[in-house]
Structures are given as C-alpha cells and as structure tokens.
PDB file of C-alpha atoms in Angstrom:
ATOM      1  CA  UNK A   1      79.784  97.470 128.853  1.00 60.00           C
ATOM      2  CA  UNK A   2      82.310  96.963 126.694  1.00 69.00           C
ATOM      3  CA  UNK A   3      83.121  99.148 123.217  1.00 77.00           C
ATOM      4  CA  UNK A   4      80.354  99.717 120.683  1.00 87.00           C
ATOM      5  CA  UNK A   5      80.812  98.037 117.591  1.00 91.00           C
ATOM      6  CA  UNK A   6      80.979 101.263 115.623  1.00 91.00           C
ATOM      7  CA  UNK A   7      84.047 102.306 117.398  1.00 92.00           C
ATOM      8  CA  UNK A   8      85.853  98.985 117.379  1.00 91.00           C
ATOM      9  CA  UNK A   9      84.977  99.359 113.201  1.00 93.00           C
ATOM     10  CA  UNK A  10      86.557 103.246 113.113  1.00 92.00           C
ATOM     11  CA  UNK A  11      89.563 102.068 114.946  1.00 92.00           C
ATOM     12  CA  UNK A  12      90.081  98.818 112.877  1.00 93.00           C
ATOM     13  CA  UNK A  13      90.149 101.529 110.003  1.00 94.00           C
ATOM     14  CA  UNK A  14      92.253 104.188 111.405  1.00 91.00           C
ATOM     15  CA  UNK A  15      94.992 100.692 112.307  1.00 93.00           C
ATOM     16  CA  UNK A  16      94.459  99.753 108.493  1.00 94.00           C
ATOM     17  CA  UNK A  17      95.203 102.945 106.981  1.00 93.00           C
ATOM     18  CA  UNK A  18      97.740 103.690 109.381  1.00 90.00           C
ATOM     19  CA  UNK A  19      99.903 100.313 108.529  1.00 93.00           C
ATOM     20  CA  UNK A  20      99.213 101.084 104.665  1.00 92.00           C
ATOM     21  CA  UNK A  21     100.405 104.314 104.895  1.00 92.00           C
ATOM     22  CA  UNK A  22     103.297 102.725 106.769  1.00 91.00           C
ATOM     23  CA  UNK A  23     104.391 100.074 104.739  1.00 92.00           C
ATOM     24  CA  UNK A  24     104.421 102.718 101.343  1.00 89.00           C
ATOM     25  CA  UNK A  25     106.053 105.363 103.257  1.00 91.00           C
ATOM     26  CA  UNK A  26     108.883 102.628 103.998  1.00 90.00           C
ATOM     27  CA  UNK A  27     108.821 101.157  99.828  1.00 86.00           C
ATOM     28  CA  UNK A  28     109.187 105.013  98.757  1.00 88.00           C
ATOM     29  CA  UNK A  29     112.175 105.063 100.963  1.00 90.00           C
ATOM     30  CA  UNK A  30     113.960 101.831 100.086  1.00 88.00           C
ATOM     31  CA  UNK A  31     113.509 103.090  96.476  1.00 87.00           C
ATOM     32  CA  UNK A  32     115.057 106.214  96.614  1.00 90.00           C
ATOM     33  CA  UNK A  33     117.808 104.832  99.046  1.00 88.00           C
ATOM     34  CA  UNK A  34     118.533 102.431  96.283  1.00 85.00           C
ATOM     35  CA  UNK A  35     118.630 105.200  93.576  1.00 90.00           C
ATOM     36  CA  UNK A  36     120.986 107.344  95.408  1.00 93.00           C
ATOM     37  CA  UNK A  37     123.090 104.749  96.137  1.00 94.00           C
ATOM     38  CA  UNK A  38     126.785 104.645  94.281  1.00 95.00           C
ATOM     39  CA  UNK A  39     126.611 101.046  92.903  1.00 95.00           C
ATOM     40  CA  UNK A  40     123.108 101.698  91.207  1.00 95.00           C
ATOM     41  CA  UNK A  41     124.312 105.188  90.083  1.00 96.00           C
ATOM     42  CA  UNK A  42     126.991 103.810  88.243  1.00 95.00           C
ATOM     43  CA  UNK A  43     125.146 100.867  86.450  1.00 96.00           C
ATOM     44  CA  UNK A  44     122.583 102.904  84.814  1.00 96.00           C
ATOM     45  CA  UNK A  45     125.586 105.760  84.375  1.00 95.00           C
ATOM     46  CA  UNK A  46     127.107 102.995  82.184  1.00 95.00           C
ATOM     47  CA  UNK A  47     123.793 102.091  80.063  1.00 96.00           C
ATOM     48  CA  UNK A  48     123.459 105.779  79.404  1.00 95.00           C
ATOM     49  CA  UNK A  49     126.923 105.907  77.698  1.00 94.00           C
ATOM     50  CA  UNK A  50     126.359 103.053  75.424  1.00 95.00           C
ATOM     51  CA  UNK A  51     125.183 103.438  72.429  1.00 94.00           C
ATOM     52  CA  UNK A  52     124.227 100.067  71.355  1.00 94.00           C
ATOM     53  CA  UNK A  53     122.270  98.914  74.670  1.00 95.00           C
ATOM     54  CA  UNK A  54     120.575 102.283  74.382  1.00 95.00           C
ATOM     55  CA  UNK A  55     119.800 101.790  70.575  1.00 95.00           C
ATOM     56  CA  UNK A  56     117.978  98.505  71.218  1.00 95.00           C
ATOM     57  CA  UNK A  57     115.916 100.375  73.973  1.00 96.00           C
ATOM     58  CA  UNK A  58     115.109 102.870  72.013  1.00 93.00           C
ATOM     59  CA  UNK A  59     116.168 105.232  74.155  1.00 85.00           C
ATOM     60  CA  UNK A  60     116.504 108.055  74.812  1.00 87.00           C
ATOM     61  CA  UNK A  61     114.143 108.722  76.881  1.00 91.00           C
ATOM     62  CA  UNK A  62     115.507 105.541  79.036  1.00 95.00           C
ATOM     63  CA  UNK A  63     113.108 105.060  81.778  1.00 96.00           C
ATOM     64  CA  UNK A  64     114.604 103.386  84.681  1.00 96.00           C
ATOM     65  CA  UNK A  65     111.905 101.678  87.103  1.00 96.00           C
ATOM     66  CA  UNK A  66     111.661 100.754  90.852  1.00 95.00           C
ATOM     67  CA  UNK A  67     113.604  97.542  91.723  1.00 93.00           C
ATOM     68  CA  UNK A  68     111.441  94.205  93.002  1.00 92.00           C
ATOM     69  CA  UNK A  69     112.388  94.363  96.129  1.00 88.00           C
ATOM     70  CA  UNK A  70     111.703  90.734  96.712  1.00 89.00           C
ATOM     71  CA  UNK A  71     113.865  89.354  93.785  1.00 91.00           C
ATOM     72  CA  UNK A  72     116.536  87.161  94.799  1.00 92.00           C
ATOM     73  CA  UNK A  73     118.941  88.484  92.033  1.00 92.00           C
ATOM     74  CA  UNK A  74     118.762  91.499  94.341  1.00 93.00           C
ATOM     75  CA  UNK A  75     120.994  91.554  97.213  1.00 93.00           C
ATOM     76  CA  UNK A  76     123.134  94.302  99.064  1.00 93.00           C
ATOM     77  CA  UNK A  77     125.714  93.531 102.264  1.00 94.00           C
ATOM     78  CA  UNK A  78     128.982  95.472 103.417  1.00 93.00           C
ATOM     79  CA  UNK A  79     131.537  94.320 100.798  1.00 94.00           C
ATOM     80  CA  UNK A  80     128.911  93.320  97.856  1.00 96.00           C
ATOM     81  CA  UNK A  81     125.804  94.635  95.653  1.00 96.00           C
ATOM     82  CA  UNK A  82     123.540  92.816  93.064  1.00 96.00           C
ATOM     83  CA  UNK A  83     120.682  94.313  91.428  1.00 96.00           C
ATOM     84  CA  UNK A  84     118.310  93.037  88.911  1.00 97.00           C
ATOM     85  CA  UNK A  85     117.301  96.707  87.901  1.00 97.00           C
ATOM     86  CA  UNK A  86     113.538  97.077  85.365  1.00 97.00           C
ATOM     87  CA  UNK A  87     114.516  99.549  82.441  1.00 97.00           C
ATOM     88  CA  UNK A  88     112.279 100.584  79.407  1.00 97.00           C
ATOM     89  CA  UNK A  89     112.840 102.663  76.033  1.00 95.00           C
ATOM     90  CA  UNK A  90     110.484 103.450  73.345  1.00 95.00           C
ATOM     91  CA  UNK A  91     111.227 100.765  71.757  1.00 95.00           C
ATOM     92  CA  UNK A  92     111.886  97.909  74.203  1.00 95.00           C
ATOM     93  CA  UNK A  93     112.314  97.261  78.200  1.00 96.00           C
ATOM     94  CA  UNK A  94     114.809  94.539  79.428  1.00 97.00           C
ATOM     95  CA  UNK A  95     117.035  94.208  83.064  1.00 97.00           C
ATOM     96  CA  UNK A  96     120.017  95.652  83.825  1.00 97.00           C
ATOM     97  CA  UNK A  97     122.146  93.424  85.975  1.00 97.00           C
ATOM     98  CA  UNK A  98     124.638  94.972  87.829  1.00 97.00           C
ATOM     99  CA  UNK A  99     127.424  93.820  90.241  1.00 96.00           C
ATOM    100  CA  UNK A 100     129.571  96.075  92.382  1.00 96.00           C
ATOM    101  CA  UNK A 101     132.217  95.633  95.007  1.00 96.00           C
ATOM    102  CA  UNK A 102     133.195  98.133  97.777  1.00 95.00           C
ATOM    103  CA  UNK A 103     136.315  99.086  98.190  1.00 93.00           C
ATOM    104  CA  UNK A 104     137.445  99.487 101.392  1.00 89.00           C
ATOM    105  CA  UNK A 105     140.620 101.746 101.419  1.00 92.00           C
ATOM    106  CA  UNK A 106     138.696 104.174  99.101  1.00 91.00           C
ATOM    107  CA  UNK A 107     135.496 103.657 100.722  1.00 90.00           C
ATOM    108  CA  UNK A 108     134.071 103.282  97.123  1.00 95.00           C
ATOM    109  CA  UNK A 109     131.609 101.153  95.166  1.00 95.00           C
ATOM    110  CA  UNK A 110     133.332  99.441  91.991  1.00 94.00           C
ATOM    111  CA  UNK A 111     131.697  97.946  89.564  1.00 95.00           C
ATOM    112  CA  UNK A 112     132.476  94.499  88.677  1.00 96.00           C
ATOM    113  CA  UNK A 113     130.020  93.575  85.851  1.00 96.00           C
ATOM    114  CA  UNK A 114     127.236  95.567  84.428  1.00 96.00           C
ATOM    115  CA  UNK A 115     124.561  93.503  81.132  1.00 97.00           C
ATOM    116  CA  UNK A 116     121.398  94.120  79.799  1.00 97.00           C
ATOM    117  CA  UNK A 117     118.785  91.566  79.112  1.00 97.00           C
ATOM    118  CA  UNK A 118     116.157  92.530  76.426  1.00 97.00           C
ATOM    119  CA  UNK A 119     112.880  90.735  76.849  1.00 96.00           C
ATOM    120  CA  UNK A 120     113.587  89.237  73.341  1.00 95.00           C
ATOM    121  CA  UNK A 121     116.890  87.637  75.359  1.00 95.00           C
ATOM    122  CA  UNK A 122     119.330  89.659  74.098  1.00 96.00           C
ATOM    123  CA  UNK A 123     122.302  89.919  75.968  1.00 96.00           C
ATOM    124  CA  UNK A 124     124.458  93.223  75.653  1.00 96.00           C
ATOM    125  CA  UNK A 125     127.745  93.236  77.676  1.00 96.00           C
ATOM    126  CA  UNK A 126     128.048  97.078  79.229  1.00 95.00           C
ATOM    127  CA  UNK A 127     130.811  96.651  81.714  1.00 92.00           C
ATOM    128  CA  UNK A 128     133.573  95.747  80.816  1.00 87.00           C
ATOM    129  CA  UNK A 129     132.764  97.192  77.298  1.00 66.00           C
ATOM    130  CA  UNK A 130     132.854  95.221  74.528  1.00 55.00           C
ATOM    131  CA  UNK A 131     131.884  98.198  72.008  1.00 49.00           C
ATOM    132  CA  UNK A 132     133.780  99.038  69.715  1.00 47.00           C
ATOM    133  CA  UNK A 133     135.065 102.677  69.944  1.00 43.00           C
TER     134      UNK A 133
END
C-alpha cells in the first residue's frame, strides 16, 4: 500500500514552504549584494549630494527601494553596470539611472552617467553635474 493521502498533503506542504522560503532567502540576498555593491553605492552617494534632485524629492529622508530584479534597464557583467534604481522623498519618488564602468588597473567601479526621473518626467542630470556651484 502505497502513502496515505495525509502524508503525501504534509509533504507537498513542507516542499512548498521550503521553496518559498528558498526563493526569499535568495531575493534578500541579491538585494543586499546589490546595495553593497560599489557602482550602486556611488549612484545614490551622488543623489545625496545634490541639492536640486533631492529638493524635488523632498528629501531628506530619501528612501531608496529594492531594485526590480526583472527590469531590463537592469543589467550587471565584468566590465559594465546598469541599474534602474526605485527612490522616494516626502514629496515625490522617481528612478535613478545609473551607469558605471570597471576599471580594470584600479579594480574600481566608475561611474559613467548617473539621472533621475521624477514620475512627473522630470529629468535631473546628477553625474556629470550640471548644478551650478
């Protein structure tokens, strides 16, 4: 005789849970590998610095969120890193867009081009900066 049906329903369960558990364990981690990381460091570094971006947030407090990991603005190889990163102030949230390039005698992340898209479609050039000092 072959497994009760209770059992097959307690270890169909224990598999679901299990893979759930999983799967967020392994988001969590991809989040906080991207937040450590140089290239993302340095983008919101550079929003934090800038008075005007931060202004239209209405920020402080600037509340940087996870990253959509499935976003196709949002790629990172060897040489090269995109990100399409969700940020919110009191006021109003937007993207920052970021592009970085690793240099390879260093062994550093430079940044190539960091923006900020409002939701009202504002654009505000960060890096290079265009403010006015």
């Amino acid at each position: 005789m072959g497994p009760s049906t209770h059992l097959l329903q307690q270890m169909t369960i224990f598999v679901t849970v299990f893979t759930g558990g999983g799967c967020g364990m392994m988001y969590y981690l991809m989040q906080k590998n991207f937040a450590k990381s140089e290239y993302y460091r340095l983008a919101v570094e550079h929003l934090n610095t800038h008075s005007t971006a931060m202004a239209s947030l209405g920020a402080p407090p600037l509340k940087v969120h996870n990253i959509h990991l499935s976003d196709r603005h949002n790629h990172v190889d060897h040489t090269s890193a995109q990100l399409k990163i969700p940020v919110t102030g009191s006021k109003m949230g937007g993207y920052l867009y970021t592009a970085s390039t690793r240099d390879a005698l260093l062994n550093r992340w430079c940044l190539q081009q960091v923006t900020l898209q409002l939701k009202t479609g504002e654009i505000i050039e960060i890096f290079p900066a265009t403010e006015s000092l």
